Amino acid sequence: MKKFLSKILAVCVLALALSAGAPLTPLTGVRSPDVSAAPAPVKIAFIGDSLTELGYSGHESFRVNLWKNLVDCGIASQFVGRTISNPPAVVADYKGQTFVNNHLAWGGKRIETIRQNMVANWGTASSGFDIAVIIAGHNDIVAWDTTPRPTLPEFNQSLKNLIASVRANSPNAKIILQTTPRTNIYSLPQTYIDEYQNVAMQSTTLASPVYYLPSPAGITAAADTFDGTHPNDVGNAKIAASIWSVLKGLVGAVDPTPTPAPTTPVTALIIYKSSATLKVGESLQIGGFVVPMSATNKLITWASSKLAVASVSATGRVLAKAAGTATITAKSVDGGFVRTCKITVVTLVASVKLNKSTASLKRGASVVLKATVSPFGASNKKVTWKSSNAKVAKVGANGVVKALSKGIAYVSVTTVEGKKSAKCKIIVH
């Protein structure tokens, strides 16, 4: 009787297991946990020089601070790159997890050397990654290795080449580009510091946006480094906090609090301009915001359909570069709401010339004056004609001058845009 009841009980347990909907294990018939919904870890590549490496003199890298932030927020992450088995600073386990010292940073190297080393040694980043954090250029700017400092165009191009190599490996990577922290005891010219934002503005795309970050506010060599250059624990915390301000939005992290507030989704995106006309060299802050203002993730990405005509920064500032039209697209990270602004860029008139400076005519004769507006690509080449003495010589809208009576008259042409002018002396016999 007991054996019979045991069999009935076993059948009932199996039936309950089947009703739970989880797959059976082949040996026991017991339901295994369903792990198919576990999110894939966010792959992050840290790219740079010694400021990005693990740390020196016992100081942990800012990457450790960011790793702990991700752990605190419950975000599964994987730092990718070459594996450094013997770090200069030992990182203790945190909340049951172990720090993996993978990165793409080479101390003492300039941007181009970092790029070459990275391409030759992707390590665990070879299969691609989701986010790249770039802090490079310090060694280029201070030129500590006695090699001449690169020119601004060279510095700009080296950063662009680095970003291009990142995208060649991971076409949809979101890129955080931070100005090299101004901790150094050496001179860091502001023109080079400004170039980071220019590169971010010129390189951002919808598929792979570039988020510009300035040097962390308040960071100094005296308080935040241990040798006048490399950050100490306080300096690393400041760098990490700056990066985290953007990174947490990209990974959907919410900073843990004792009573976590519920997330508020974005319901709309507003931008301040739908169209604008700019002259070459001018800039315009389009700007925008998400609705509601209390939305948890307020990040907006910006991209230009024609970078040769107009580029746009990660904050929505447009720079007019050449005559033509471009569409600036703003997209909310949360919700994917899209708004556009049509930018028309015009080239100003520099000068106007006539094919003749003087002309001698008999009464009743005519001459055709031809106006050439420069530059060739000027957006508005319209001109107006005028005679100083219409009784002596008159001029039509097409530049045809007709002699009427003996005397002297000056025929002038003036551009509608810019009011540039030229004139021809008409002598009537």
XYZ file of C-alpha atoms in Angstrom:
429
model
C 0.000 0.000 0.000
C 2.844 2.379 0.896
C 4.611 1.686 -2.413
C 1.353 2.367 -4.278
C 0.890 5.735 -2.511
C 4.543 6.651 -3.202
C 4.036 6.043 -6.920
C 0.888 8.196 -6.919
C 2.780 10.968 -5.096
C 5.651 10.812 -7.604
C 3.221 11.121 -10.535
C 1.567 14.133 -8.887
C 4.936 15.857 -8.363
C 5.892 15.245 -12.019
C 2.537 16.625 -13.196
C 3.041 19.777 -11.147
C 6.502 20.174 -12.633
C 5.128 19.816 -16.172
C 2.495 22.451 -15.492
C 5.234 24.945 -14.470
C 6.400 25.195 -18.102
C 10.177 24.824 -17.559
C 12.212 22.287 -19.600
C 12.919 18.858 -18.197
C 16.449 17.776 -17.501
C 17.214 14.539 -19.344
C 18.318 12.574 -16.318
C 16.037 13.464 -13.408
C 12.844 14.798 -14.996
C 13.056 17.796 -12.646
C 12.500 21.240 -14.159
C 15.710 23.245 -14.705
C 15.713 27.026 -14.144
C 14.814 29.143 -17.193
C 17.836 31.340 -17.833
C 16.913 32.382 -21.362
C 15.801 35.828 -20.122
C 19.160 36.689 -18.507
C 20.437 39.901 -20.150
C 23.696 39.816 -22.033
C 26.435 41.820 -20.304
C 27.165 45.299 -21.617
C 30.600 45.181 -23.234
C 32.698 48.264 -22.484
C 36.125 49.084 -23.941
C 38.312 51.638 -22.153
C 40.795 53.184 -24.587
C 43.660 55.497 -23.695
C 47.049 55.941 -22.093
C 48.391 55.593 -18.536
C 45.475 57.627 -17.135
C 43.203 54.722 -18.120
C 45.406 51.882 -16.916
C 44.702 50.198 -13.595
C 46.650 52.595 -11.443
C 50.033 53.284 -9.954
C 51.541 53.437 -6.478
C 48.603 51.482 -5.088
C 45.925 53.775 -6.591
C 43.059 52.032 -8.374
C 41.930 53.222 -11.804
C 38.689 55.133 -12.337
C 37.569 51.979 -14.163
C 37.268 50.264 -10.787
C 34.923 53.024 -9.581
C 32.755 52.565 -12.666
C 32.769 48.761 -12.249
C 31.489 49.157 -8.676
C 28.779 51.556 -9.884
C 27.613 48.950 -12.405
C 27.602 46.242 -9.732
C 25.640 48.480 -7.352
C 23.037 49.109 -10.066
C 22.732 45.427 -10.964
C 24.020 45.999 -14.515
C 25.767 42.964 -15.989
C 28.938 44.262 -17.631
C 32.110 42.977 -19.260
C 35.208 45.128 -19.602
C 36.924 44.023 -22.826
C 40.403 44.384 -24.289
C 43.779 42.907 -23.582
C 43.983 41.097 -20.252
C 46.557 42.377 -17.781
C 47.306 39.467 -15.434
C 49.553 41.336 -13.019
C 48.034 44.758 -12.306
C 50.038 47.337 -10.383
C 47.186 47.659 -7.886
C 45.228 44.762 -6.427
C 41.454 45.147 -6.550
C 39.496 43.308 -3.912
C 36.319 41.423 -4.775
C 33.191 43.534 -4.456
C 29.779 42.163 -3.519
C 30.848 38.699 -4.588
C 32.191 39.791 -7.977
C 35.767 39.924 -9.255
C 37.229 42.807 -11.216
C 38.651 41.758 -14.604
C 41.476 44.035 -15.680
C 40.775 44.203 -19.424
C 41.405 47.437 -21.291
C 42.901 48.954 -24.445
C 45.297 51.425 -22.851
C 49.023 51.879 -23.321
C 50.921 54.164 -20.980
C 53.166 56.844 -22.453
C 51.765 56.454 -25.968
C 50.326 59.010 -28.344
C 46.924 58.617 -29.969
C 48.156 57.075 -33.215
C 50.317 54.520 -31.380
C 47.376 53.632 -29.134
C 45.255 53.118 -32.257
C 47.859 50.897 -33.885
C 48.329 48.846 -30.712
C 44.572 48.510 -30.325
C 44.035 47.254 -33.884
C 46.889 44.773 -33.469
C 45.702 43.536 -30.067
C 41.941 43.773 -29.536
C 42.015 40.898 -27.065
C 38.535 40.120 -25.785
C 37.271 43.188 -27.675
C 37.858 41.487 -31.020
C 34.233 40.329 -31.224
C 32.954 43.881 -30.732
C 31.625 45.957 -27.861
C 28.710 48.229 -27.009
C 30.428 51.253 -25.490
C 33.874 52.818 -25.878
C 35.294 55.244 -23.315
C 38.202 57.212 -24.790
C 40.598 59.367 -22.769
C 43.657 59.942 -24.950
C 45.841 62.743 -26.252
C 47.658 63.714 -23.073
C 51.021 62.560 -24.435
C 50.368 64.281 -27.782
C 49.653 67.639 -26.138
C 52.466 67.755 -23.571
C 54.945 66.184 -26.055
C 56.881 64.753 -23.145
C 58.788 62.350 -25.414
C 60.595 65.318 -27.109
C 58.799 64.683 -30.420
C 57.191 67.939 -31.641
C 53.602 68.535 -30.630
C 51.193 67.785 -33.505
C 49.448 70.655 -35.233
C 45.764 71.151 -34.433
C 44.645 69.544 -37.728
C 46.974 66.593 -37.062
C 45.640 66.233 -33.512
C 42.054 66.420 -34.784
C 42.710 63.769 -37.441
C 44.427 61.380 -35.028
C 41.376 61.409 -32.757
C 39.100 60.848 -35.767
C 41.269 57.941 -36.915
C 40.990 56.378 -33.459
C 37.188 56.687 -33.571
C 37.150 55.228 -37.101
C 39.095 52.173 -35.913
C 36.656 51.713 -33.028
C 33.771 51.754 -35.509
C 35.545 49.379 -37.869
C 35.468 46.874 -35.027
C 32.091 47.856 -33.542
C 29.992 49.902 -36.032
C 27.228 50.690 -33.525
C 29.385 51.441 -30.503
C 28.360 54.422 -28.422
C 31.460 56.514 -27.785
C 32.267 58.664 -24.768
C 35.115 61.062 -25.642
C 36.498 62.899 -22.627
C 39.029 65.696 -22.703
C 42.246 64.509 -21.132
C 41.915 65.635 -17.491
C 43.731 68.898 -16.833
C 45.763 67.529 -13.960
C 49.153 67.850 -15.553
C 51.834 70.137 -14.207
C 52.775 70.834 -17.827
C 51.010 73.325 -20.070
C 47.813 72.126 -21.766
C 46.914 74.745 -24.430
C 43.212 75.562 -24.512
C 43.134 75.269 -28.307
C 43.969 71.563 -28.030
C 41.499 71.068 -25.187
C 38.772 72.645 -27.367
C 39.589 70.244 -30.202
C 38.011 67.308 -28.341
C 34.570 68.903 -28.629
C 35.211 69.726 -32.287
C 36.044 66.071 -32.996
C 32.945 64.863 -31.138
C 30.785 67.329 -33.065
C 32.289 66.328 -36.410
C 32.230 62.566 -35.767
C 28.889 61.800 -34.109
C 26.332 59.735 -36.051
C 22.926 58.259 -35.271
C 24.292 54.708 -35.380
C 27.387 55.529 -33.311
C 26.897 58.749 -31.345
C 29.871 60.477 -29.752
C 29.266 61.988 -26.322
C 31.714 64.771 -25.441
C 32.802 65.215 -21.838
C 34.994 68.112 -20.681
C 37.733 67.617 -18.138
C 36.146 66.840 -14.751
C 35.270 70.068 -12.954
C 37.609 71.139 -10.176
C 40.340 68.581 -10.867
C 43.841 69.847 -10.024
C 47.355 68.459 -10.021
C 47.913 69.372 -6.382
C 44.811 67.754 -4.897
C 43.926 64.999 -7.343
C 47.220 63.424 -8.464
C 50.069 61.668 -6.699
C 52.795 62.778 -9.107
C 51.481 65.894 -10.840
C 49.985 63.850 -13.688
C 48.365 60.557 -12.673
C 45.178 60.670 -10.591
C 45.110 59.512 -7.010
C 42.007 57.945 -5.469
C 40.280 61.340 -5.225
C 41.127 62.194 -8.824
C 39.955 58.796 -10.074
C 36.647 59.303 -8.249
C 36.155 62.653 -10.029
C 36.940 61.174 -13.441
C 34.610 58.226 -12.792
C 31.779 60.515 -11.648
C 32.108 62.546 -14.847
C 31.988 59.442 -17.073
C 29.192 57.866 -15.031
C 26.968 60.899 -15.697
C 26.746 59.688 -19.328
C 27.468 55.973 -19.003
C 24.583 55.313 -16.625
C 22.124 56.642 -19.194
C 23.613 54.481 -21.942
C 23.295 51.285 -19.880
C 19.942 52.198 -18.338
C 21.332 52.325 -14.815
C 19.615 54.091 -11.955
C 21.839 55.063 -9.060
C 20.843 52.976 -6.043
C 19.157 54.866 -3.217
C 17.589 53.684 0.035
C 14.149 54.157 -1.543
C 14.587 53.887 -5.313
C 12.231 56.139 -7.240
C 10.306 54.550 -10.116
C 11.630 55.297 -13.588
C 9.748 57.855 -15.641
C 9.701 57.132 -19.396
C 10.112 59.758 -22.114
C 6.838 60.511 -23.906
C 7.966 63.181 -26.384
C 10.963 65.090 -27.719
C 11.006 68.820 -28.377
C 13.693 70.781 -30.275
C 13.814 74.559 -30.548
C 14.288 74.852 -34.316
C 12.727 73.099 -37.295
C 14.735 75.040 -39.890
C 17.474 77.652 -40.017
C 19.738 79.431 -42.499
C 23.399 79.941 -41.613
C 26.383 81.520 -43.298
C 29.529 79.434 -43.689
C 31.408 79.545 -40.393
C 28.392 80.431 -38.283
C 27.100 78.199 -35.509
C 23.685 77.712 -33.978
C 22.569 76.020 -30.777
C 19.427 74.077 -31.690
C 18.926 72.511 -28.283
C 16.071 70.356 -27.138
C 14.545 68.505 -24.224
C 12.507 65.421 -23.467
C 9.010 65.346 -22.040
C 8.292 65.042 -19.193
C 11.073 67.044 -17.609
C 11.149 64.426 -14.858
C 12.021 61.624 -17.308
C 14.682 59.320 -15.935
C 16.830 59.199 -19.058
C 17.055 62.634 -20.649
C 19.860 61.827 -23.098
C 19.441 63.047 -26.694
C 21.691 62.054 -29.603
C 22.390 64.393 -32.509
C 23.517 63.644 -36.063
C 23.881 65.427 -39.409
C 22.878 63.955 -42.755
C 25.743 65.851 -44.456
C 28.785 66.479 -42.292
C 30.483 68.341 -45.145
C 27.675 70.934 -45.061
C 26.913 71.143 -41.337
C 28.160 69.230 -38.322
C 26.445 68.986 -34.943
C 27.815 68.442 -31.451
C 26.497 66.039 -28.845
C 24.702 68.999 -27.260
C 22.933 70.150 -30.451
C 25.256 72.959 -31.567
C 25.417 73.168 -35.384
C 28.458 74.441 -37.282
C 27.951 75.602 -40.896
C 30.817 74.356 -43.062
C 29.874 74.634 -46.751
C 26.989 75.794 -48.928
C 24.127 73.325 -49.189
C 21.425 71.759 -47.044
C 21.661 69.211 -44.255
C 19.146 67.608 -41.958
C 19.998 67.591 -38.272
C 18.319 64.688 -36.462
C 17.725 64.603 -32.719
C 16.751 61.296 -31.113
C 15.855 60.531 -27.510
C 17.791 57.571 -26.095
C 14.679 56.535 -24.168
C 11.715 55.921 -26.433
C 13.536 56.661 -29.690
C 11.544 59.841 -30.415
C 12.928 61.729 -33.437
C 12.803 65.369 -34.482
C 14.598 67.075 -37.374
C 15.844 70.531 -38.293
C 16.645 71.550 -41.881
C 19.823 73.618 -42.072
C 20.524 75.723 -45.163
C 24.096 76.969 -45.412
C 24.871 79.881 -47.705
C 28.196 81.192 -49.030
C 28.587 84.983 -48.853
C 29.504 87.149 -51.811
C 33.085 88.410 -51.600
C 33.244 90.670 -54.672
C 31.847 91.519 -58.105
C 33.754 92.488 -61.252
C 32.771 93.824 -64.685
C 34.212 92.706 -67.974
C 34.951 96.372 -68.827
C 36.151 99.312 -66.786
C 35.551 101.864 -69.586
C 33.633 101.910 -72.850
C 33.448 104.519 -75.637
C 30.217 104.585 -77.646
C 28.563 106.601 -80.360
C 25.055 107.806 -79.743
C 22.608 104.993 -80.360
C 25.234 102.260 -79.904
C 25.100 99.589 -77.194
C 27.526 97.519 -75.141
C 26.928 94.480 -72.924
C 28.469 94.569 -69.476
C 28.933 91.224 -67.792
C 29.164 90.897 -64.008
C 31.119 88.090 -62.343
C 30.249 87.412 -58.719
C 32.865 85.756 -56.507
C 33.281 83.223 -55.094
C 31.944 80.893 -57.763
C 29.831 79.038 -55.190
C 28.186 82.143 -53.731
C 24.616 81.310 -52.781
C 23.003 84.526 -54.039
C 24.496 85.958 -57.252
C 21.696 88.410 -58.014
C 22.785 91.941 -58.975
C 21.186 95.314 -59.743
C 22.294 97.875 -62.379
C 22.289 101.674 -62.266
C 23.459 104.562 -64.438
C 24.762 107.755 -62.857
C 23.287 109.775 -65.757
C 20.404 108.068 -67.521
C 20.241 110.937 -70.068
C 23.702 110.042 -71.326
C 23.491 106.245 -71.044
C 20.877 103.906 -69.697
C 21.331 100.308 -68.516
C 18.891 97.420 -68.432
C 18.460 94.613 -65.912
C 20.595 92.360 -68.124
C 23.593 94.742 -68.201
C 22.988 96.112 -71.728
C 24.068 99.765 -71.874
C 22.696 102.088 -74.602
C 24.304 105.430 -75.450
C 21.737 108.255 -75.656
C 23.553 111.600 -75.779
C 27.040 113.026 -75.646
C 28.626 112.984 -72.214
C 29.965 110.703 -69.492
C 28.032 108.320 -67.263
C 29.070 105.651 -64.799
C 27.212 102.357 -64.893
C 27.465 100.440 -61.624
C 26.524 96.906 -60.655
C 25.714 95.959 -57.039
C 25.174 92.544 -55.526
C 21.893 91.998 -53.699
C 23.720 90.058 -50.979
C 26.593 91.932 -49.401
C 26.159 95.110 -51.518
C 29.467 94.600 -53.313
C 29.835 96.875 -56.365
C 31.858 97.676 -59.479
C 31.473 100.344 -62.135
C 32.263 101.090 -65.771
C 32.902 104.573 -67.256
C 30.756 105.150 -70.333
C 31.909 107.879 -72.778
C 29.331 108.867 -75.413
C 30.547 110.773 -78.534
